[in-house]
Short mmCIF file of N, CA, C and O in Angstrom, two decimals:
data_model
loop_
_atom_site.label_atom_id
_atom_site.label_comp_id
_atom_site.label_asym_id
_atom_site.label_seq_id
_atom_site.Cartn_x
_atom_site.Cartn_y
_atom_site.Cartn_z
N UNK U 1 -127.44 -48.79 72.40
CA UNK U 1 -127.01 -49.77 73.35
C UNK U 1 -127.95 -49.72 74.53
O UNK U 1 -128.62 -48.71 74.76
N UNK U 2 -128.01 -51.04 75.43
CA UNK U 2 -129.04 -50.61 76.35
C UNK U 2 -128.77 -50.45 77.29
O UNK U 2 -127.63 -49.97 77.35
N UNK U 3 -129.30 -50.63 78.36
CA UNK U 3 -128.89 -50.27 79.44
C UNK U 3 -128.11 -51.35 80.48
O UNK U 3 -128.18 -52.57 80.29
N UNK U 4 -127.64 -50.98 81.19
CA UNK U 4 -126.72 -52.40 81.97
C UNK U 4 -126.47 -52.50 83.34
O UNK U 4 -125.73 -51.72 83.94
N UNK U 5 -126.98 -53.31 83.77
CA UNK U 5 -127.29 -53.34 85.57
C UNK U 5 -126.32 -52.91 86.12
O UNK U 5 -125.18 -53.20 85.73
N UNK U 6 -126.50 -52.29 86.93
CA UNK U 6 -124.95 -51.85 88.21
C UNK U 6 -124.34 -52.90 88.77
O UNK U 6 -123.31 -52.64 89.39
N UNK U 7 -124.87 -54.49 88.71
CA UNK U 7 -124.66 -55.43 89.44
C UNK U 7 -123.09 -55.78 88.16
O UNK U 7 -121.90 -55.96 88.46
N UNK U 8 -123.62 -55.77 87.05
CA UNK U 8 -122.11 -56.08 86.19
C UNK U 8 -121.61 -55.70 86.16
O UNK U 8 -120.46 -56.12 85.99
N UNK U 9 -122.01 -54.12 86.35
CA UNK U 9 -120.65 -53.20 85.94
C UNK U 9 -119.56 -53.40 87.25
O UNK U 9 -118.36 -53.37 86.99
N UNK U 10 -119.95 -53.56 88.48
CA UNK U 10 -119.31 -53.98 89.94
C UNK U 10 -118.40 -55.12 89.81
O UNK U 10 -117.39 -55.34 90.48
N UNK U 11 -118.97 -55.91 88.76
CA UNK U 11 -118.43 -57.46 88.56
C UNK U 11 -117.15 -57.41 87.47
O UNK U 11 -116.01 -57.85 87.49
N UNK U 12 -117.80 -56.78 86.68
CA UNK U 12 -116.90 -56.67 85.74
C UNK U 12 -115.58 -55.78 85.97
O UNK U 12 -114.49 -56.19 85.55
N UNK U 13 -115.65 -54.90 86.45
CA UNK U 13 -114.52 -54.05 87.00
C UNK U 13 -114.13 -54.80 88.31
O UNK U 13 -112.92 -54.76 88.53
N UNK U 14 -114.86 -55.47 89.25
CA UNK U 14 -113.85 -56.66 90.07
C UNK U 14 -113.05 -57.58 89.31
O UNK U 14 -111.83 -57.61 89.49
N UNK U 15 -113.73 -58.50 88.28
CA UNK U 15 -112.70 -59.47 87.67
C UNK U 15 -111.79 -58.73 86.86
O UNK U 15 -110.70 -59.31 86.89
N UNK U 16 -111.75 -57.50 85.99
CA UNK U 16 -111.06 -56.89 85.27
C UNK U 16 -109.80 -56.37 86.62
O UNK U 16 -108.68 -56.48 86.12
N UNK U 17 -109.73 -55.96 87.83
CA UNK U 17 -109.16 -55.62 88.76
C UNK U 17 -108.25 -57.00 88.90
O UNK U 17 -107.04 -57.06 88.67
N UNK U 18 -109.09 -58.09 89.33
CA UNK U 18 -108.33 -59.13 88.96
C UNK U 18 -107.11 -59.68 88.34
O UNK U 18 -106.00 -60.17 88.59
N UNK U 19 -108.25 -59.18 86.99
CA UNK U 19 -107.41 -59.88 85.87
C UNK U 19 -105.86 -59.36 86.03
O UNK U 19 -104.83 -60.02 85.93
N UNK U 20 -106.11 -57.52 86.39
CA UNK U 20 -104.82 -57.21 86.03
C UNK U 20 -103.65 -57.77 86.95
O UNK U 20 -102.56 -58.28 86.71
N UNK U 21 -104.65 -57.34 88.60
CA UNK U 21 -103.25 -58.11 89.23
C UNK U 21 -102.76 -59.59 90.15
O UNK U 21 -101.99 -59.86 91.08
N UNK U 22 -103.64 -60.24 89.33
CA UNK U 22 -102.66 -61.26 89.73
C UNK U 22 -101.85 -61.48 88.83
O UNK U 22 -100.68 -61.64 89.19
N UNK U 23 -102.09 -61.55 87.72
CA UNK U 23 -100.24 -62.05 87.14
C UNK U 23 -98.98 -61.36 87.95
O UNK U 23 -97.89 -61.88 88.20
N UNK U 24 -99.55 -59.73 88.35
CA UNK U 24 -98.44 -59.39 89.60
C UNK U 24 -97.83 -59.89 90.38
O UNK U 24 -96.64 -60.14 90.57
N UNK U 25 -99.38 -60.14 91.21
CA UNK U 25 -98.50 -61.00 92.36
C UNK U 25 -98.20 -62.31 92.62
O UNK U 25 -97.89 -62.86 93.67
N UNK U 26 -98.36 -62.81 91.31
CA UNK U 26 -98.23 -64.14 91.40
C UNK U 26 -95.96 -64.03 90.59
O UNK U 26 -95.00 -64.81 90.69
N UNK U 27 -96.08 -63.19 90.17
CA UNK U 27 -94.85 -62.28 89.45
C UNK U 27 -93.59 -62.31 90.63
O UNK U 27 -92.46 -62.74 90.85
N UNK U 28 -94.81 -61.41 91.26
CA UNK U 28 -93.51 -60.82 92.60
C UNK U 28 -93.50 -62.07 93.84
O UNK U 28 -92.82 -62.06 94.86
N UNK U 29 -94.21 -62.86 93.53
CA UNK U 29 -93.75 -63.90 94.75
C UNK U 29 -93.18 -64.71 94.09
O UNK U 29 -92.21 -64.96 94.81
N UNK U 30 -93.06 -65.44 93.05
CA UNK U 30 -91.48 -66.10 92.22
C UNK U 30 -90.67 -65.43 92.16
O UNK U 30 -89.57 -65.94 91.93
N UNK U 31 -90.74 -64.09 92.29
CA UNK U 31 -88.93 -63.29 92.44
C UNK U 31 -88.74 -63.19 93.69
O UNK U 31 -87.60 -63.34 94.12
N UNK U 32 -89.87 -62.90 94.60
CA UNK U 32 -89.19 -63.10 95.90
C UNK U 32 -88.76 -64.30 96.42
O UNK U 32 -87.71 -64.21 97.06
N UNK U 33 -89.38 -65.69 96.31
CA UNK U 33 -88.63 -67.24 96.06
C UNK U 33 -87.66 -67.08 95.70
O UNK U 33 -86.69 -67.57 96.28
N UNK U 34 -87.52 -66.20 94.40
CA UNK U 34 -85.89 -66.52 93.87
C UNK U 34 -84.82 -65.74 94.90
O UNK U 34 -83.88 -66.41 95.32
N UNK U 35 -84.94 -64.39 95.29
CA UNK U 35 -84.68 -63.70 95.95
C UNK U 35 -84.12 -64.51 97.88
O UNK U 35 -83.13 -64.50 98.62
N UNK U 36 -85.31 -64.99 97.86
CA UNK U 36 -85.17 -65.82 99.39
C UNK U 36 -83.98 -66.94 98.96
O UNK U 36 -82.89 -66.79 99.53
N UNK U 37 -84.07 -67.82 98.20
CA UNK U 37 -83.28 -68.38 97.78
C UNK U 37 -81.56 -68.50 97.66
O UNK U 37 -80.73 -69.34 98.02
N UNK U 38 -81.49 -67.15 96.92
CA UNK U 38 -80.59 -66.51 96.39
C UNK U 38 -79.56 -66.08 97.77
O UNK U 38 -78.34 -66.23 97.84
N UNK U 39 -80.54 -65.49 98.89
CA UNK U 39 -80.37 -65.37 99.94
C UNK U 39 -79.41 -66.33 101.51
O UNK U 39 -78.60 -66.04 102.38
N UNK U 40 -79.98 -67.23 101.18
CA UNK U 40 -79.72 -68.88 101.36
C UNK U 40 -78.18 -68.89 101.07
O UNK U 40 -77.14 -68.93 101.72
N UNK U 41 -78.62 -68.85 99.58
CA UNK U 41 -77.16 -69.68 98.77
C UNK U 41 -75.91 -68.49 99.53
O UNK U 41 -74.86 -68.96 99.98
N UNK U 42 -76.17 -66.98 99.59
CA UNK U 42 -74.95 -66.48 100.08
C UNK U 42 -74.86 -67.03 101.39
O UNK U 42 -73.81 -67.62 101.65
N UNK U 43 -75.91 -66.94 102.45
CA UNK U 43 -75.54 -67.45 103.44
C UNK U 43 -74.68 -69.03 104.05
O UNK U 43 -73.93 -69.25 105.00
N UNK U 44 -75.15 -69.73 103.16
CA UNK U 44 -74.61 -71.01 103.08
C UNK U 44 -72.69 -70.46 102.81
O UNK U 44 -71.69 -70.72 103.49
N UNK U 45 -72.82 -69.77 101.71
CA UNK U 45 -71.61 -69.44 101.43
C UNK U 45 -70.32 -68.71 102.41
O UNK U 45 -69.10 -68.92 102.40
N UNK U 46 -71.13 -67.83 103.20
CA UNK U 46 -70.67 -67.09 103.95
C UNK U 46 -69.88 -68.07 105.04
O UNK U 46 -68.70 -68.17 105.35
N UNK U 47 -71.05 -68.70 105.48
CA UNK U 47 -71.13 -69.31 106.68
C UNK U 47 -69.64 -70.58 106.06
O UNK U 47 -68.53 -70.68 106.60
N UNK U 48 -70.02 -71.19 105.13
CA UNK U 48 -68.25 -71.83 104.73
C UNK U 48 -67.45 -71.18 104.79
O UNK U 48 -66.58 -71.58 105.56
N UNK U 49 -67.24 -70.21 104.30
CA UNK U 49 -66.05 -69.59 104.19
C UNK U 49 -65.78 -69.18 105.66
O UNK U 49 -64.67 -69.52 106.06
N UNK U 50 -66.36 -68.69 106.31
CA UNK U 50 -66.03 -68.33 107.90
C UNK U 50 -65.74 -69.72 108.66
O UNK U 50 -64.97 -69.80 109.62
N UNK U 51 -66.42 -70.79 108.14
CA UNK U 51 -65.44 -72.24 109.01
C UNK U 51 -64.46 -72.26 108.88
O UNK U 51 -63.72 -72.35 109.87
N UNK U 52 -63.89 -72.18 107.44
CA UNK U 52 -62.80 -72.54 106.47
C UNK U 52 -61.87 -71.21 107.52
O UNK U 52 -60.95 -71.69 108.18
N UNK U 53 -62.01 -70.15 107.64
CA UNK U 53 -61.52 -69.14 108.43
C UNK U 53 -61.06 -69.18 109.77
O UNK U 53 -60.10 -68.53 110.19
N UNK U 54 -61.73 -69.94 110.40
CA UNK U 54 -61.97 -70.51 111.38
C UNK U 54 -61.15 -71.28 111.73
O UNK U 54 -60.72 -70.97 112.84
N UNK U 55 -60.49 -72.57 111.15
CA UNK U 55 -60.00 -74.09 110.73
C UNK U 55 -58.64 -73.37 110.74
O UNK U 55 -57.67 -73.90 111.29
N UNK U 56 -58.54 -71.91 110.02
CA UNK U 56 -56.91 -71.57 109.53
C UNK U 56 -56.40 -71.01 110.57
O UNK U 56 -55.20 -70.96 110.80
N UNK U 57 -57.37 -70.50 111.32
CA UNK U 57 -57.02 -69.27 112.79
C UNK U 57 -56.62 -70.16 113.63
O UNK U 57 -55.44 -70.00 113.93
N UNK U 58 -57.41 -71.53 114.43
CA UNK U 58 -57.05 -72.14 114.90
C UNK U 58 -55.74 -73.54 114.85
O UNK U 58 -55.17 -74.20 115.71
N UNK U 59 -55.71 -73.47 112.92
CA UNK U 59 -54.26 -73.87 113.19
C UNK U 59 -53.38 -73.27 113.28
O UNK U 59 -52.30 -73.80 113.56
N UNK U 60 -53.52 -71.78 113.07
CA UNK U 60 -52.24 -70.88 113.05
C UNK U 60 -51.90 -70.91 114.66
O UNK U 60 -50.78 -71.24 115.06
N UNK U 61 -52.96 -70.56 115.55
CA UNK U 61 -53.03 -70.79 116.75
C UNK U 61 -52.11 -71.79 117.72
O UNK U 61 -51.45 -71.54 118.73
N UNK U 62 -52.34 -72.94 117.04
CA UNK U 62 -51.71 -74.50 117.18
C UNK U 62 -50.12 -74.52 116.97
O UNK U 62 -49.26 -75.17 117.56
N UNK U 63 -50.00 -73.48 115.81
CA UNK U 63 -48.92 -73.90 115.73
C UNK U 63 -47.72 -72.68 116.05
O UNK U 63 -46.50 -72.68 115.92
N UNK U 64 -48.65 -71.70 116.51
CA UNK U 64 -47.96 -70.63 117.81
C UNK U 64 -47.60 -70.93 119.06
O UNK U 64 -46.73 -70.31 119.67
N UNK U 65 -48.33 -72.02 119.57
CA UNK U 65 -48.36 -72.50 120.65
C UNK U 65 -47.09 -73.34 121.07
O UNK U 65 -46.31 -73.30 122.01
N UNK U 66 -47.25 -74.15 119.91
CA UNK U 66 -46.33 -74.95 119.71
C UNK U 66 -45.00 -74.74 119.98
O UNK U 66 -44.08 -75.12 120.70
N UNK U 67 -45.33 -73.80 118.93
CA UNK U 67 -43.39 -72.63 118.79
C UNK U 67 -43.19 -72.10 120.46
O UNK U 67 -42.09 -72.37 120.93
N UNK U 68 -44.12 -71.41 121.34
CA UNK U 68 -43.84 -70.76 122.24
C UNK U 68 -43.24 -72.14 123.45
O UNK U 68 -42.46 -71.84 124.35
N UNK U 69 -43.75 -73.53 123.27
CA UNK U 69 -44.08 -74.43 124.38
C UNK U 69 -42.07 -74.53 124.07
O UNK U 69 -41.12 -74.15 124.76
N UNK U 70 -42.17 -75.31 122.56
CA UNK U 70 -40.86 -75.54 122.17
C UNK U 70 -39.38 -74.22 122.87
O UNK U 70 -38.24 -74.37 123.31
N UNK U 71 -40.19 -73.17 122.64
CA UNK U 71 -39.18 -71.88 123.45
C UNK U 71 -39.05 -72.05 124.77
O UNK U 71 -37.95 -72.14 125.31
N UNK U 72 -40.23 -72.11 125.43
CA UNK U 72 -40.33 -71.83 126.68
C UNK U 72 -39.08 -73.37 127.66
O UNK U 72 -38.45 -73.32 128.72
N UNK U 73 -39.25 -74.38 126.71
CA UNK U 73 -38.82 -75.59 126.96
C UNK U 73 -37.27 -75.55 126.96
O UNK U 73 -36.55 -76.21 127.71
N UNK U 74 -36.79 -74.54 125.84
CA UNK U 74 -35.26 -74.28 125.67
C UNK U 74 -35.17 -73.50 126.63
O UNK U 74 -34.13 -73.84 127.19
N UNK U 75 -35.60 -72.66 127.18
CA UNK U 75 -35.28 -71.48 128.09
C UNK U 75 -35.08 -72.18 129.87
O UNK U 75 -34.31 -71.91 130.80
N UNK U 76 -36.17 -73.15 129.71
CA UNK U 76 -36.30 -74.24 131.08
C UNK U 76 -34.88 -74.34 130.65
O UNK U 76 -34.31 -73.31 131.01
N UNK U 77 -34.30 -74.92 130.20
CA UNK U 77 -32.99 -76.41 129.91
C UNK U 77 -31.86 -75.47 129.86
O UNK U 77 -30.79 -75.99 130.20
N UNK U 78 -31.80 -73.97 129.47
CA UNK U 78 -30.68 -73.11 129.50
C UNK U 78 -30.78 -72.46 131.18
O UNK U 78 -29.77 -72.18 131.82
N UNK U 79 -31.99 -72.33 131.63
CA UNK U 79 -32.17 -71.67 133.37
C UNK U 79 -31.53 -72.96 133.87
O UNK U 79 -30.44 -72.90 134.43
N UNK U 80 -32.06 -73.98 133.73
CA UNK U 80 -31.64 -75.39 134.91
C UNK U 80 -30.22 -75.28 134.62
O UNK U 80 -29.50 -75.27 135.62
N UNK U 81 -29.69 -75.21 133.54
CA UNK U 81 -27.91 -75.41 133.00
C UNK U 81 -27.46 -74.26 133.95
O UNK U 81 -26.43 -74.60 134.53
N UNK U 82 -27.82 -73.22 134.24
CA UNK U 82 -27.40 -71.83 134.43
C UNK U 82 -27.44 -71.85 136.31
O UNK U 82 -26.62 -71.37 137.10
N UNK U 83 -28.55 -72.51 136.53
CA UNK U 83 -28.33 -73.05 138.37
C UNK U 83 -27.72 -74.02 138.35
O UNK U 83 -27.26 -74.16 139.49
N UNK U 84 -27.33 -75.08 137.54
CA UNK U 84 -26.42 -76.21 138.01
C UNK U 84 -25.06 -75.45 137.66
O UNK U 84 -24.26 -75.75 138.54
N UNK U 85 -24.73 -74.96 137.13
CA UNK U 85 -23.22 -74.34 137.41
C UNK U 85 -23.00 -73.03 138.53
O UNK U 85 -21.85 -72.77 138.91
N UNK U 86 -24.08 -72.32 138.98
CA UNK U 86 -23.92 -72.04 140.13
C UNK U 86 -22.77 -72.45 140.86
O UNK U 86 -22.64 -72.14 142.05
#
C-alpha cells in the first residue's frame, strides 16, 4: 500500500467525526423539541386546571358571602325587633 498524505488522513477522520455525530445531534434536538413541547402541553394544562380552581374558590366565596350578608340581615331585623320593644 502506499503512502498517504497527512492532509487526508486529517480529512478523513474530520468527516468520519462528522459522520458519527451528527445523526446525534440532530437526534437530541428532536427529543428536545419533543421534550419542550411536551413541556408546554403540561403547562397549558396546569395553568387550566388552576383557572378552573380558581372559578370554584371564588364561587364558593360568593356564595359564603351571601350566606353571611343573608345572616347578618336576620340578626339586623331580630336587634331592630329587640329595641322596638324596649
Amino acid at each position: 500500500m502506499g503512502v498517504v498524505n497527512p492532509v487526508y488522513i486529517s480529512l478523513f477522520t474530520l468527516l468520519g467525526t462528522l459522520v458519527i455525530v451528527t445523526p446525534g445531534v440532530l437526534l437530541n434536538n428532536s427529543r428536545l423539541s419533543d421534550l419542550k413541547s411536551l413541556i408546554e402541553s403540561n403547562h397549558a394544562n396546569i395553568r387550566s386546571s388552576l383557572q378552573d380552581l380558581r372559578q370554584t374558590i371564588d364561587a364558593r366565596f360568593a356564595e359564603q358571602k351571601a350566606e353571611l350578608l343573608r345572616v347578618e340581615q336576620v340578626m339586623d331585623a331580630r336587634l331592630k325587633h329587640i329595641e322596638d320593644n324596649r
